[in-house]
Each structure stands twice: as structure tokens, then as C-alpha cells.
Backbone as JSON, one array per atom type, in Angstrom:
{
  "sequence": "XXXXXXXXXXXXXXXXXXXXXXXXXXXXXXXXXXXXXXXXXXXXXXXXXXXXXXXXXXXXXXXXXXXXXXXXXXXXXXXXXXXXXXXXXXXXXXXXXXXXXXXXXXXXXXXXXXXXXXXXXXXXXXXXXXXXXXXXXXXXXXXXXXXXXXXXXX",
  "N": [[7.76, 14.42, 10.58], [8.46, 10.95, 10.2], [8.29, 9.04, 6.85], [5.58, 6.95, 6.04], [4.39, 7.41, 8.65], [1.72, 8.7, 10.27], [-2.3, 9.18, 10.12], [-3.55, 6.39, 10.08], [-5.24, 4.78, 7.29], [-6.37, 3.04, 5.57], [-4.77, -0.69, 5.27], [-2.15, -2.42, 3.36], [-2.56, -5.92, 3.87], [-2.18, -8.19, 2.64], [0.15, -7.73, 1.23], [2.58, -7.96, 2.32], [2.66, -10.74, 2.46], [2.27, -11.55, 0.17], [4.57, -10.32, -1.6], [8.69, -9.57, -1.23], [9.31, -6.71, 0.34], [11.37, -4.11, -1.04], [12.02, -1.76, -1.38], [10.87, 1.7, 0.14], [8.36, 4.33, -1.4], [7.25, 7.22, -0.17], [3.89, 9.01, -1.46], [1.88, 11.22, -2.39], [-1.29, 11.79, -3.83], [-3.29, 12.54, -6.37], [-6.35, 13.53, -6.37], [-9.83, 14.19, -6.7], [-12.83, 16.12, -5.83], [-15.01, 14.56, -3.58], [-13.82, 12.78, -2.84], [-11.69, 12.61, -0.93], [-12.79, 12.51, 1.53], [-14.72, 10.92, 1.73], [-12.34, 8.75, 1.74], [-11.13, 10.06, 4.7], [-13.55, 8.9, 6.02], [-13.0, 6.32, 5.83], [-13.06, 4.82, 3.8], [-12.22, 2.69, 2.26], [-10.4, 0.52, -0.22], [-7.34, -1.04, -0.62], [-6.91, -3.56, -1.49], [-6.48, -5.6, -4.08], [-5.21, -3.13, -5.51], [-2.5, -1.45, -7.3], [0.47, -0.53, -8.95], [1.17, 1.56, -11.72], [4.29, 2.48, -14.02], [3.71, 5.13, -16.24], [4.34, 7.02, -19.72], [6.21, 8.47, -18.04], [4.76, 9.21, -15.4], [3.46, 8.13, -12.64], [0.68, 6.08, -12.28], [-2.26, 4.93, -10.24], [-3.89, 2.28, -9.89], [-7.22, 0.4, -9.51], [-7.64, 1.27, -6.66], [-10.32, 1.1, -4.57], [-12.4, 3.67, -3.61], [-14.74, 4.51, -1.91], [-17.81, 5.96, -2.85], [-19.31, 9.1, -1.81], [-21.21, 9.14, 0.8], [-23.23, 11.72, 1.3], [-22.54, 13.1, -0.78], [-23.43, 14.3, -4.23], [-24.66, 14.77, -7.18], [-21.96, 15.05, -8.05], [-20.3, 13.23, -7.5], [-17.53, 10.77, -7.23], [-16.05, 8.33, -9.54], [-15.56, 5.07, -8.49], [-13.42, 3.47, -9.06], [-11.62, 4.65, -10.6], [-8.68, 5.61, -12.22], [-6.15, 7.12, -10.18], [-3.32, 9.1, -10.3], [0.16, 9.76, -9.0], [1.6, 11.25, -6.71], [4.89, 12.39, -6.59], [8.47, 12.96, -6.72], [10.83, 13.44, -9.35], [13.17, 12.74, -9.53], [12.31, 9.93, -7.8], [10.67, 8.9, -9.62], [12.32, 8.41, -11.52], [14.01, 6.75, -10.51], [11.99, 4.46, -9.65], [11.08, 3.38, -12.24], [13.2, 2.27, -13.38], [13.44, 0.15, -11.68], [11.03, -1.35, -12.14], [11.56, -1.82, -14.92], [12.95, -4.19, -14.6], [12.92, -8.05, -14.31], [10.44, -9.1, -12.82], [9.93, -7.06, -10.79], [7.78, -5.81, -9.28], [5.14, -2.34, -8.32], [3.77, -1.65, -5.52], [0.75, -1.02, -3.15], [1.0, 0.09, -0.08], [0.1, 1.15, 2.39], [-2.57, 3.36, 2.86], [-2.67, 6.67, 4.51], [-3.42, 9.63, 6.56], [-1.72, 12.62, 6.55], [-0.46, 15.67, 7.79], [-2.64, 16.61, 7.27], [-2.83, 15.55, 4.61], [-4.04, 13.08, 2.15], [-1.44, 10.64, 1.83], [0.31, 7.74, 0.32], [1.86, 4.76, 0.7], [3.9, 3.41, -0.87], [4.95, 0.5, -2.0], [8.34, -1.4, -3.56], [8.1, -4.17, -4.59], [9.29, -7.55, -4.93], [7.97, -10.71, -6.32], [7.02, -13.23, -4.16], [7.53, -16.69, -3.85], [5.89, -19.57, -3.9], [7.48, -21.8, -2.04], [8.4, -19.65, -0.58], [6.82, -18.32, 0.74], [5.4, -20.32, 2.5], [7.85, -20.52, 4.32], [7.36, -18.04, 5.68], [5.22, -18.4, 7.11], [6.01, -20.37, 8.96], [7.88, -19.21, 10.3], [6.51, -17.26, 11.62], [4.4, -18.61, 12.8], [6.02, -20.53, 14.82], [7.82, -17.88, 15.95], [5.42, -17.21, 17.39], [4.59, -18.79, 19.04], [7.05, -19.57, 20.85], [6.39, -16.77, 22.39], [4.07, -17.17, 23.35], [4.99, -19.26, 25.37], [6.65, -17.9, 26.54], [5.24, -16.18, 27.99], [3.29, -17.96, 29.82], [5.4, -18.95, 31.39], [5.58, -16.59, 32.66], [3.52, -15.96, 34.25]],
  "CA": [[7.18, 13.1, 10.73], [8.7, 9.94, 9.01], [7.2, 8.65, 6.0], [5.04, 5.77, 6.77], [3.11, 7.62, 9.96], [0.46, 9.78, 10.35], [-3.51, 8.79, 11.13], [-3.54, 5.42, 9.26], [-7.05, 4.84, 7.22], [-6.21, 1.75, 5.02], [-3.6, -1.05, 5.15], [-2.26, -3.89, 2.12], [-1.7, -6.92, 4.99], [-1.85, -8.98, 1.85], [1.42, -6.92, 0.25], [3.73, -8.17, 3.29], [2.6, -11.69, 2.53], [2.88, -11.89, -1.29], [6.11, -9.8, -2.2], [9.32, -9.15, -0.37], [9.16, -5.58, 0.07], [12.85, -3.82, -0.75], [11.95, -0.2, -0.81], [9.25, 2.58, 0.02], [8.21, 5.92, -1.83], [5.78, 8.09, 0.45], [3.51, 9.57, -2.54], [0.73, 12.31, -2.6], [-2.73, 11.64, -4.47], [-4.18, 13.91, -7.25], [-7.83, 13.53, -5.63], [-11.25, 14.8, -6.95], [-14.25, 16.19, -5.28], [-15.22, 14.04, -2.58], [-12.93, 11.57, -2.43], [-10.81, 13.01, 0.46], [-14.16, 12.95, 2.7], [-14.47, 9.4, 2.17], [-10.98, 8.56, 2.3], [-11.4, 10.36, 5.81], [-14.47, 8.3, 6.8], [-12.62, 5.12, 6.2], [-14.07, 4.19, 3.4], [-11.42, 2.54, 1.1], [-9.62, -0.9, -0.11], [-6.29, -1.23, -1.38], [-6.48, -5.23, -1.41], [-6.31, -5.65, -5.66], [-4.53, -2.15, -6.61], [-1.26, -1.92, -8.2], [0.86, 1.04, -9.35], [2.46, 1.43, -12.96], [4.8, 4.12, -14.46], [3.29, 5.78, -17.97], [4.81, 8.27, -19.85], [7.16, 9.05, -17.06], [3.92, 9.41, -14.35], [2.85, 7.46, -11.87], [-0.57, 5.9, -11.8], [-2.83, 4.02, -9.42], [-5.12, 1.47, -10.6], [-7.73, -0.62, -8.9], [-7.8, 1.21, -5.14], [-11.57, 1.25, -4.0], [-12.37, 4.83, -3.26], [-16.48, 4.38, -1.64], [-18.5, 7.24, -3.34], [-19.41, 9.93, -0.22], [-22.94, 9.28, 0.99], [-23.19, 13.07, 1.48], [-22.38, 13.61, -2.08], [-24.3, 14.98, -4.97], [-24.19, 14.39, -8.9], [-20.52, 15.5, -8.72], [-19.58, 11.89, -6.7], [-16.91, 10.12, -8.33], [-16.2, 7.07, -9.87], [-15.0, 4.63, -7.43], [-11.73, 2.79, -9.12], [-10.86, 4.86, -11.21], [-7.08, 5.31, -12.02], [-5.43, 8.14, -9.51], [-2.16, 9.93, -10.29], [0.55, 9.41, -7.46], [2.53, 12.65, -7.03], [6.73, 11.74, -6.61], [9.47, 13.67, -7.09], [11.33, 13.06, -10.94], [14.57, 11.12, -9.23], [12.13, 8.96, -7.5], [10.1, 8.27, -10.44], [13.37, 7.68, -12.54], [14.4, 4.88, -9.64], [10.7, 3.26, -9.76], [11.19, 3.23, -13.58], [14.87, 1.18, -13.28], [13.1, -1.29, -10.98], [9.64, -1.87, -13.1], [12.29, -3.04, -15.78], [13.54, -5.27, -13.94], [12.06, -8.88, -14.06], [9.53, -9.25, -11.29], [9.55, -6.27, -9.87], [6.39, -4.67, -9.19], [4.79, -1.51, -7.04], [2.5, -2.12, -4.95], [1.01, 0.15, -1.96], [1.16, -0.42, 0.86], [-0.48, 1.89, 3.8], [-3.24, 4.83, 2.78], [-2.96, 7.21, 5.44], [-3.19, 11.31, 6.69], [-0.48, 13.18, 7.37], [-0.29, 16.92, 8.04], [-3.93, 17.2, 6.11], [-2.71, 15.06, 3.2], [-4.16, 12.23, 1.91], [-0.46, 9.91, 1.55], [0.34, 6.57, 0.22], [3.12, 4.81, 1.14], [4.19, 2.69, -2.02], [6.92, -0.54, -2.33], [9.01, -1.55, -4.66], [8.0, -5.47, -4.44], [9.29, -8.72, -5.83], [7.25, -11.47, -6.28], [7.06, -14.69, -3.54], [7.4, -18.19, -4.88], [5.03, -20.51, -3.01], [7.64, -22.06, -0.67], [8.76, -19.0, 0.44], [6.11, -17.62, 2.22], [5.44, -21.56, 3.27], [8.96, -20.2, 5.27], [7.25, -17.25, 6.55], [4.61, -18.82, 7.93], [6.76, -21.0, 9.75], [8.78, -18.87, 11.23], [5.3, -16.68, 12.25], [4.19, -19.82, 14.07], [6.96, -20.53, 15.68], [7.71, -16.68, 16.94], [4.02, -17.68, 18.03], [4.8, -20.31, 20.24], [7.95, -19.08, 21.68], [5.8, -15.88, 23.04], [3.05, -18.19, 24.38], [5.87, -20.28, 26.61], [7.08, -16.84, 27.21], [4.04, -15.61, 28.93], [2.75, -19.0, 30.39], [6.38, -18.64, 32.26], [5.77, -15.48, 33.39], [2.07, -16.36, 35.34]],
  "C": [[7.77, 12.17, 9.67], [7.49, 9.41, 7.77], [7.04, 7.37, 6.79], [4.18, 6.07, 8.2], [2.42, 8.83, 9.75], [-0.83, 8.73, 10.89], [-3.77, 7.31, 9.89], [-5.1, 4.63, 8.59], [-7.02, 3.25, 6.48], [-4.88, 1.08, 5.2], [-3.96, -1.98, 4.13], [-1.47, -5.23, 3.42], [-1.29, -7.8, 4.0], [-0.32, -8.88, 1.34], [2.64, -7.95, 0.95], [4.35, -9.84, 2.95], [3.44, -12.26, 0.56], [4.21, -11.2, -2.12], [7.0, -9.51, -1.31], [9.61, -7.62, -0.7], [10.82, -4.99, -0.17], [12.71, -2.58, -0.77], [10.55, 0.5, -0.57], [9.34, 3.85, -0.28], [7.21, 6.17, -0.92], [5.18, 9.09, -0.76], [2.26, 10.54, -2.48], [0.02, 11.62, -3.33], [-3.26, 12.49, -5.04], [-5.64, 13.17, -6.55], [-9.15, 14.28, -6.24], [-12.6, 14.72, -6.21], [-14.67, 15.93, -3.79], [-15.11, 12.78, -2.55], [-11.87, 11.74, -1.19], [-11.63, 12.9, 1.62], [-14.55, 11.26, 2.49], [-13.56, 8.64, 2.37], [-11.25, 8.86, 3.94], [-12.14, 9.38, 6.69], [-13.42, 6.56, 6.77], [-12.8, 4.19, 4.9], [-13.12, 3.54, 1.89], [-10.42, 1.2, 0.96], [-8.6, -0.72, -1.21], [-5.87, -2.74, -1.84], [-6.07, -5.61, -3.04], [-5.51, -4.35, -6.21], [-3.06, -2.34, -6.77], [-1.18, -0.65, -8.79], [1.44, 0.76, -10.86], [3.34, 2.86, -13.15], [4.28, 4.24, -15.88], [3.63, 6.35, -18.61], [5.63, 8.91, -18.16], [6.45, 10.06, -15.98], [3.55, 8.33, -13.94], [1.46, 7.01, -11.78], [-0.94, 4.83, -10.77], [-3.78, 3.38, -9.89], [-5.77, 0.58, -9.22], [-7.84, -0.16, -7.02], [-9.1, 1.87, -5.04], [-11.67, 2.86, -3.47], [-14.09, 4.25, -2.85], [-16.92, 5.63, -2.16], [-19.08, 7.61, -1.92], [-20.68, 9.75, -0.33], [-23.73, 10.28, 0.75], [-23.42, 13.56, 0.01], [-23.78, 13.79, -2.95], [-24.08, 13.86, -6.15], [-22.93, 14.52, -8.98], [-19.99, 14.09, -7.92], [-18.78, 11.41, -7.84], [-16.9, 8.79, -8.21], [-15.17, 6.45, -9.24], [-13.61, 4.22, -7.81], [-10.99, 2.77, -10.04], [-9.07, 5.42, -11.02], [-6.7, 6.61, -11.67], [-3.54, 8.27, -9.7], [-1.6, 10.49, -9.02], [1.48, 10.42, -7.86], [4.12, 12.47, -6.11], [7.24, 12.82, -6.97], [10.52, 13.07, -8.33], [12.41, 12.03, -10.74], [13.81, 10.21, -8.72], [10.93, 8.36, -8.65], [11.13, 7.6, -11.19], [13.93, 6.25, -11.5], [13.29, 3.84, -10.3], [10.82, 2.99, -11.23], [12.47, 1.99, -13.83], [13.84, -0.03, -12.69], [11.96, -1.72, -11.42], [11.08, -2.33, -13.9], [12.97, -3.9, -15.8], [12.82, -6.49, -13.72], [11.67, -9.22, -12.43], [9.49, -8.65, -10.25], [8.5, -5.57, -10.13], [5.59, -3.29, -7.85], [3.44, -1.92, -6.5], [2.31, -0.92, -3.52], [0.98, -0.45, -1.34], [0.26, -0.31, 2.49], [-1.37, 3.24, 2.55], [-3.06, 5.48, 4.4], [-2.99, 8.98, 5.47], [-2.27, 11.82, 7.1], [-0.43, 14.39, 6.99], [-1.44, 17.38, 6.99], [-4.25, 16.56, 4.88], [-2.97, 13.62, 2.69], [-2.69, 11.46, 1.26], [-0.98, 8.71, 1.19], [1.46, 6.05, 0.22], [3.29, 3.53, -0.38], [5.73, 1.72, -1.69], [7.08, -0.7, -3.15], [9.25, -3.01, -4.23], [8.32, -6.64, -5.47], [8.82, -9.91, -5.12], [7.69, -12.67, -5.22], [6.83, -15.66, -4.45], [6.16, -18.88, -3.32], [5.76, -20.77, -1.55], [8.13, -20.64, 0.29], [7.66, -18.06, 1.46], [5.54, -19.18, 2.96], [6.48, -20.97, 4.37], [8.36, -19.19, 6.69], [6.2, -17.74, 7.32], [4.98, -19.39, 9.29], [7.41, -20.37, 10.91], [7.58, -18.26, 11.87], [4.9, -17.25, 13.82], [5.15, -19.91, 15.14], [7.4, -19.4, 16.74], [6.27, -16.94, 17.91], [4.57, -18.11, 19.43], [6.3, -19.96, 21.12], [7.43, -18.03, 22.66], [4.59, -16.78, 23.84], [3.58, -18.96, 25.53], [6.51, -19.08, 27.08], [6.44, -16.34, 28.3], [3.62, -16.74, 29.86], [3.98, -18.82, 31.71], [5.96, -17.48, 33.49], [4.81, -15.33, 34.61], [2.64, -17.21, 36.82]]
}
């Protein structure tokens, strides 16, 4: 299965809008408890998180995990910072491109794949104002070309 598919539980629609994406790591999740069981249910926002590198590891900051209804005293704490599991050459890339002005990671897609809670991670640099003014534009426009497309077709 390519990275990027499996059963898809969260998306960042924001990500697409505010950075131009130029690459993607598919990354594993160190996980505790019963956080995979709400992950599962649905129960999770990536809209504010943001990845760094640390000591030459990966973390996740800021992605909403919902504590499991189900759960006990052992529930965890919702946003705290999860450890994204990579392979050493693709940490040493993401490391080159963090020192690079205005590049930042960002995720992208939570989803399941073959049992495994994934995350699909970019390697994003920042939009200026007009340029997503551009993308809009063109949005619209694809818009409106498919609307005279279909109206045709009736």
C-alpha cells in the first residue's frame, strides 16, 4: 500500500492552504494506553500541531488526542507531545530542511494502515498572503469552468 492510504481518521485541510507542501514522510506513532481506541473512534484534531526535530528525534506537538470514554485512571493526557517513528536517513533529510529558512513540518493526514496508527508528515514552506490570494483564484475559476461543464452537458 502507498504511503498516504489506508482508512483515513483525521485530515490538516488547513496545511494545503497555508504552506506549499514539497515533500512527505509516512511516520509511525509511539502511542500510550488508550489512545489508539480513540484515534480509532475518530476522535482527534491535527488543526494547530506541528512537528520539530530534538536531539536527532522526531516529536509531535499540539495534535488533540480525545481521552477514551471507556477509559479508566490510566486515560491519557490529551496534547501531549508524541514521538514520530522515521527511519535515521529520513530524519537526517527533515533535519537539512528545518535549517533551512522557512521550512517547517507539518502533518498532514492521521490515518490506519495495516493495524497502525500512521501519519503522513510534509516538509512545508510558508505562504505569503498573495499567494494563496492566487490559489484561491485559480480554485474559483476551476469552479466555474466545471459548472459550464456540467450545465453543457444537461
Amino acid at each position: 500500500m502507498p504511503k498516504g492510504e489506508g482508512k483515513l481518521i483525521a485530515q490538516n485541510k488547513k496545511a494545503h492552504h497555508d504552506y506549499f507542501i514539497e515533500e512527505t514522510y509516512e511516520a509511525g506513532l509511539v502511542l500510550q494506553g488508550t489512545e489508539i481506541k480513540s484515534i480509532r473512534a475518530g476522535k482527534v484534531n491535527l488543526k494547530d500541531s506541528f512537528a520539530k526535530v530534538e536531539k536527532g528525534e522526531v516529536f509531535l506537538h499540539n495534535m488533540h488526542i480525545s481521552p477514551y470514554e471507556q477509559g479508566n485512571r490510566y486515560n491519557h493526557d490529551p496534547l501531549r507531545t508524541r514521538k514520530l517513528l522515521l527511519h535515521r536517513r529520513e530524519i537526517s533529510k527533515l533535519i537539512g530542511y528545518t535549517k533551512e529558512q522557512g521550512y517547517t513540518l507539518v502533518p498532514l493526514k492521521l490515518y490506519i494502515k495495516n493495524g497502525f496508527a500512521k501519519l503522513l508528515l510534509g516538509v512545508g514552506k510558508g505562504k505569503k498572503k498573495y499567494d494563496k490570494r492566487e490559489d484561491m483564484k485559480k480554485k474559483e475559476a476551476q469552479r466555474e469552468v466545471e459548472r459550464a461543464f456540467r450545465e453543457r452537458q444537461k
